[in-house]
Each structure stands twice: as C-alpha cells, then as structure tokens.
Amino acid sequence: MARLLHGVDFSRYSERLYVVGADDAMSVDCVRKIEEERVAQGEFFYVGRVPRSRAVGQPWTTAPLTALKCMYHVARIMYVYRPDVVLCNGPGNCVIVGIAAFVPRIVGIKHIPIVYVESFARVHTLSVSGKIMYLLADRFVVQWPYLTDKYPRAEYIPHLL
C-alpha cells in the first residue's frame, strides 16, 4: 500500500483515514512514515484499527461472526470520518471497507468512489476479495494485462505494488 500511496496527490486530501487490521503494526509504521512531514504542515490523518474479518485458517463457519465484528468497527470509523474516496487493496478487511463505503450509495446518503487494486500475485484469476470488489469498485485496477480480457471493467496499470 505504501508504494500505491506515493502516487496520491495529497494536496487534494488534507485529511486522510487509514483502516488497518488491529494486529498490523507494519502498516501502521508505514503510514506514520508517509504522514510524518504532512502532519508538520498541519494536515490530519487517522489510523483506524479494526479486527480481522477472517483470520488465516479460520473455519468458514465462524467467518460470518468475525466479519460482522469487523463491519461494526469499520462502519463506526466510516461514519465518524466520512471519507470522500476509498482506496484499497489486499484481502479480507478491504471487502468490509468496500461494503461500508458502498452502503451510503445504496441508501442515497453519499457516493463514495471506491478504487480497488488487485494483488500483483494474481496473474490469471482474481482473488476472492477481488471478485467481490469487482462488483463494488468504481475503478478496479489489475497489474497483469491478461486479467483485462477476463474482466472488461478492469484497468491494467503495471508495477503498482
């Protein structure tokens, strides 16, 4: 995600919200490094830490409960900070964030554009998260040209992550 953020025009977004897994210290450190100089200029960022929607190896039978717990925390954060755009990549929690950003659109409150970047590792097929986000995202980015043949709404942008 850090490499992806280097392409963002931060002058357009003086307040930024990052939603990361509660146990993802590396992402929090990365965000702090990216935001260090901007905070000195009076800009604001917030890191919302949420429980995983599904742990690696967790049985699918218990996944709905942990996903609901994650959704609750994400929805609270999204309600308080009301983002103007959502940029996400990766598994699990990004789907919950995508759903939380999509719901206000459905009920007519706010259209929050969603941009999803599929993993570089996905060469021939989309991940489960990618398949779900393909339905929700306004812009769906892949890093292999073959995927645009199978998924016509996908945009091919090489070497992002």
mmCIF file of C-alpha atoms in Angstrom:
data_model
loop_
_atom_site.group_PDB
_atom_site.id
_atom_site.type_symbol
_atom_site.label_atom_id
_atom_site.label_comp_id
_atom_site.label_asym_id
_atom_site.label_seq_id
_atom_site.Cartn_x
_atom_site.Cartn_y
_atom_site.Cartn_z
ATOM 1 C CA MET A 1 0.000 0.000 0.000
ATOM 2 C CA ALA A 2 2.914 2.359 0.705
ATOM 3 C CA ARG A 3 4.064 2.348 -2.930
ATOM 4 C CA LEU A 4 0.488 2.940 -4.009
ATOM 5 C CA LEU A 5 0.201 5.988 -1.749
ATOM 6 C CA HIS A 6 3.245 7.614 -3.312
ATOM 7 C CA GLY A 7 1.099 8.271 -6.388
ATOM 8 C CA VAL A 8 -1.650 10.074 -4.441
ATOM 9 C CA ASP A 9 -1.952 13.850 -4.724
ATOM 10 C CA PHE A 10 -2.090 14.629 -1.015
ATOM 11 C CA SER A 11 -2.930 18.281 -1.701
ATOM 12 C CA ARG A 12 -6.406 17.084 -2.721
ATOM 13 C CA TYR A 13 -6.895 15.203 0.542
ATOM 14 C CA SER A 14 -5.779 17.231 3.564
ATOM 15 C CA GLU A 15 -7.454 14.727 5.889
ATOM 16 C CA ARG A 16 -6.779 11.034 5.451
ATOM 17 C CA LEU A 17 -8.182 7.932 7.079
ATOM 18 C CA TYR A 18 -6.357 4.606 7.080
ATOM 19 C CA VAL A 19 -8.152 1.438 8.129
ATOM 20 C CA VAL A 20 -5.786 -1.376 9.062
ATOM 21 C CA GLY A 21 -6.021 -4.665 10.879
ATOM 22 C CA ALA A 22 -5.689 -4.420 14.652
ATOM 23 C CA ASP A 23 -2.630 -6.669 14.574
ATOM 24 C CA ASP A 24 -0.960 -4.981 11.570
ATOM 25 C CA ALA A 25 1.850 -2.983 13.186
ATOM 26 C CA MET A 26 3.858 -2.861 9.953
ATOM 27 C CA SER A 27 1.121 -0.948 8.101
ATOM 28 C CA VAL A 28 0.744 1.494 10.992
ATOM 29 C CA ASP A 29 4.514 2.168 10.969
ATOM 30 C CA CYS A 30 4.400 2.638 7.202
ATOM 31 C CA VAL A 31 1.524 5.134 7.462
ATOM 32 C CA ARG A 32 3.350 7.114 10.138
ATOM 33 C CA LYS A 33 6.448 7.361 7.940
ATOM 34 C CA ILE A 34 4.388 8.530 4.961
ATOM 35 C CA GLU A 35 2.461 11.066 7.051
ATOM 36 C CA GLU A 36 5.350 12.379 9.159
ATOM 37 C CA GLU A 37 6.105 15.525 7.148
ATOM 38 C CA ARG A 38 2.481 16.271 6.307
ATOM 39 C CA VAL A 39 1.465 16.414 9.960
ATOM 40 C CA ALA A 40 4.152 19.052 10.493
ATOM 41 C CA GLN A 41 2.354 21.105 7.818
ATOM 42 C CA GLY A 42 -0.915 20.953 9.761
ATOM 43 C CA GLU A 43 -2.565 18.105 7.874
ATOM 44 C CA PHE A 44 -4.548 15.404 9.649
ATOM 45 C CA PHE A 45 -4.598 11.642 9.435
ATOM 46 C CA TYR A 46 -6.198 8.926 11.493
ATOM 47 C CA VAL A 47 -5.403 5.228 11.652
ATOM 48 C CA GLY A 48 -8.463 3.164 12.482
ATOM 49 C CA ARG A 49 -7.556 -0.292 13.701
ATOM 50 C CA VAL A 50 -10.177 -2.981 13.212
ATOM 51 C CA PRO A 51 -10.307 -6.707 13.964
ATOM 52 C CA ARG A 52 -9.678 -9.077 11.080
ATOM 53 C CA SER A 53 -12.746 -10.091 9.139
ATOM 54 C CA ARG A 54 -11.322 -13.594 8.858
ATOM 55 C CA ALA A 55 -8.064 -14.991 10.200
ATOM 56 C CA VAL A 56 -5.846 -17.215 8.077
ATOM 57 C CA GLY A 57 -7.008 -20.789 8.581
ATOM 58 C CA GLN A 58 -10.206 -19.742 10.362
ATOM 59 C CA PRO A 59 -13.125 -22.092 9.640
ATOM 60 C CA TRP A 60 -15.650 -20.653 7.190
ATOM 61 C CA THR A 61 -18.415 -21.471 9.669
ATOM 62 C CA THR A 62 -17.170 -18.832 12.124
ATOM 63 C CA ALA A 63 -16.182 -16.261 9.483
ATOM 64 C CA PRO A 64 -19.597 -14.515 9.367
ATOM 65 C CA LEU A 65 -19.335 -13.628 13.069
ATOM 66 C CA THR A 66 -15.846 -12.158 12.789
ATOM 67 C CA ALA A 67 -16.836 -10.362 9.582
ATOM 68 C CA LEU A 68 -19.785 -8.763 11.388
ATOM 69 C CA LYS A 69 -17.498 -7.684 14.222
ATOM 70 C CA CYS A 70 -15.133 -6.132 11.686
ATOM 71 C CA MET A 71 -18.064 -4.462 9.875
ATOM 72 C CA TYR A 72 -19.238 -2.876 13.103
ATOM 73 C CA HIS A 73 -15.814 -1.305 13.735
ATOM 74 C CA VAL A 74 -15.355 -0.211 10.107
ATOM 75 C CA ALA A 75 -18.859 1.293 9.945
ATOM 76 C CA ARG A 76 -18.207 3.313 13.113
ATOM 77 C CA ILE A 77 -14.962 4.680 11.691
ATOM 78 C CA MET A 78 -16.533 5.435 8.300
ATOM 79 C CA TYR A 79 -19.480 7.200 9.956
ATOM 80 C CA VAL A 80 -17.223 9.446 12.047
ATOM 81 C CA TYR A 81 -14.700 10.315 9.306
ATOM 82 C CA ARG A 82 -16.963 10.128 6.205
ATOM 83 C CA PRO A 83 -14.325 9.597 3.514
ATOM 84 C CA ASP A 84 -14.527 11.209 0.080
ATOM 85 C CA VAL A 85 -12.852 8.260 -1.652
ATOM 86 C CA VAL A 86 -11.758 4.749 -0.653
ATOM 87 C CA LEU A 87 -8.539 3.273 -1.994
ATOM 88 C CA CYS A 88 -7.995 -0.332 -1.006
ATOM 89 C CA ASN A 89 -6.007 -3.426 -1.789
ATOM 90 C CA GLY A 90 -5.462 -6.782 -0.218
ATOM 91 C CA PRO A 91 -7.625 -9.459 1.282
ATOM 92 C CA GLY A 92 -10.354 -9.655 3.876
ATOM 93 C CA ASN A 93 -10.815 -6.315 5.569
ATOM 94 C CA CYS A 94 -10.793 -4.401 2.290
ATOM 95 C CA VAL A 95 -14.040 -6.139 1.328
ATOM 96 C CA ILE A 96 -15.627 -4.984 4.573
ATOM 97 C CA VAL A 97 -14.354 -1.428 3.951
ATOM 98 C CA GLY A 98 -15.703 -1.635 0.390
ATOM 99 C CA ILE A 99 -19.126 -2.718 1.604
ATOM 100 C CA ALA A 100 -19.144 0.025 4.248
ATOM 101 C CA ALA A 101 -18.318 2.586 1.536
ATOM 102 C CA PHE A 102 -20.953 1.166 -0.833
ATOM 103 C CA VAL A 103 -23.899 1.186 1.602
ATOM 104 C CA PRO A 104 -24.257 5.015 1.754
ATOM 105 C CA ARG A 105 -24.519 4.970 -2.051
ATOM 106 C CA ILE A 106 -27.365 2.452 -1.950
ATOM 107 C CA VAL A 107 -29.367 4.394 0.620
ATOM 108 C CA GLY A 108 -28.746 7.736 -1.112
ATOM 109 C CA ILE A 109 -26.593 9.373 1.562
ATOM 110 C CA LYS A 110 -23.288 9.791 -0.253
ATOM 111 C CA HIS A 111 -21.494 8.332 -3.263
ATOM 112 C CA ILE A 112 -18.028 7.352 -2.052
ATOM 113 C CA PRO A 113 -15.889 6.336 -5.026
ATOM 114 C CA ILE A 114 -14.103 3.029 -4.441
ATOM 115 C CA VAL A 115 -10.785 2.165 -6.073
ATOM 116 C CA TYR A 116 -9.508 -1.376 -5.639
ATOM 117 C CA VAL A 117 -6.043 -2.579 -6.628
ATOM 118 C CA GLU A 118 -5.748 -6.344 -7.094
ATOM 119 C CA SER A 119 -2.629 -8.094 -5.859
ATOM 120 C CA PHE A 120 0.400 -8.324 -8.143
ATOM 121 C CA ALA A 121 0.382 -12.058 -7.416
ATOM 122 C CA ARG A 122 -2.949 -12.509 -9.203
ATOM 123 C CA VAL A 123 -1.836 -13.248 -12.759
ATOM 124 C CA HIS A 124 -4.643 -15.381 -14.252
ATOM 125 C CA THR A 125 -7.591 -15.105 -11.866
ATOM 126 C CA LEU A 126 -8.870 -12.671 -9.279
ATOM 127 C CA SER A 127 -8.646 -13.320 -5.565
ATOM 128 C CA VAL A 128 -11.886 -13.917 -3.645
ATOM 129 C CA SER A 129 -11.624 -10.331 -2.398
ATOM 130 C CA GLY A 130 -11.040 -9.170 -5.968
ATOM 131 C CA LYS A 131 -14.125 -10.982 -7.243
ATOM 132 C CA ILE A 132 -16.266 -9.258 -4.622
ATOM 133 C CA MET A 133 -14.635 -5.850 -5.066
ATOM 134 C CA TYR A 134 -15.059 -6.094 -8.841
ATOM 135 C CA LEU A 135 -18.790 -5.745 -8.170
ATOM 136 C CA LEU A 136 -18.399 -2.794 -5.779
ATOM 137 C CA ALA A 137 -15.486 -0.748 -7.089
ATOM 138 C CA ASP A 138 -15.810 2.264 -9.354
ATOM 139 C CA ARG A 139 -12.271 1.644 -10.565
ATOM 140 C CA PHE A 140 -10.757 -1.818 -10.498
ATOM 141 C CA VAL A 141 -7.016 -1.987 -11.153
ATOM 142 C CA VAL A 142 -5.066 -5.112 -12.129
ATOM 143 C CA GLN A 143 -1.338 -5.448 -12.658
ATOM 144 C CA TRP A 144 -1.374 -8.089 -15.402
ATOM 145 C CA PRO A 145 -2.816 -7.415 -18.877
ATOM 146 C CA TYR A 146 -4.363 -10.898 -19.184
ATOM 147 C CA LEU A 147 -6.911 -10.056 -16.493
ATOM 148 C CA THR A 148 -8.449 -7.273 -18.597
ATOM 149 C CA ASP A 149 -9.517 -9.910 -21.127
ATOM 150 C CA LYS A 150 -11.489 -11.789 -18.468
ATOM 151 C CA TYR A 151 -12.680 -8.696 -16.582
ATOM 152 C CA PRO A 152 -13.528 -5.888 -19.031
ATOM 153 C CA ARG A 153 -14.018 -3.181 -16.369
ATOM 154 C CA ALA A 154 -10.514 -3.808 -15.036
ATOM 155 C CA GLU A 155 -7.813 -1.252 -15.770
ATOM 156 C CA TYR A 156 -4.305 -2.525 -16.396
ATOM 157 C CA ILE A 157 -1.670 -0.471 -14.577
ATOM 158 C CA PRO A 158 1.597 -2.406 -14.277
ATOM 159 C CA HIS A 159 4.035 -2.427 -11.330
ATOM 160 C CA LEU A 160 1.960 -0.553 -8.765
ATOM 161 C CA LEU A 161 2.735 -2.678 -5.739
#
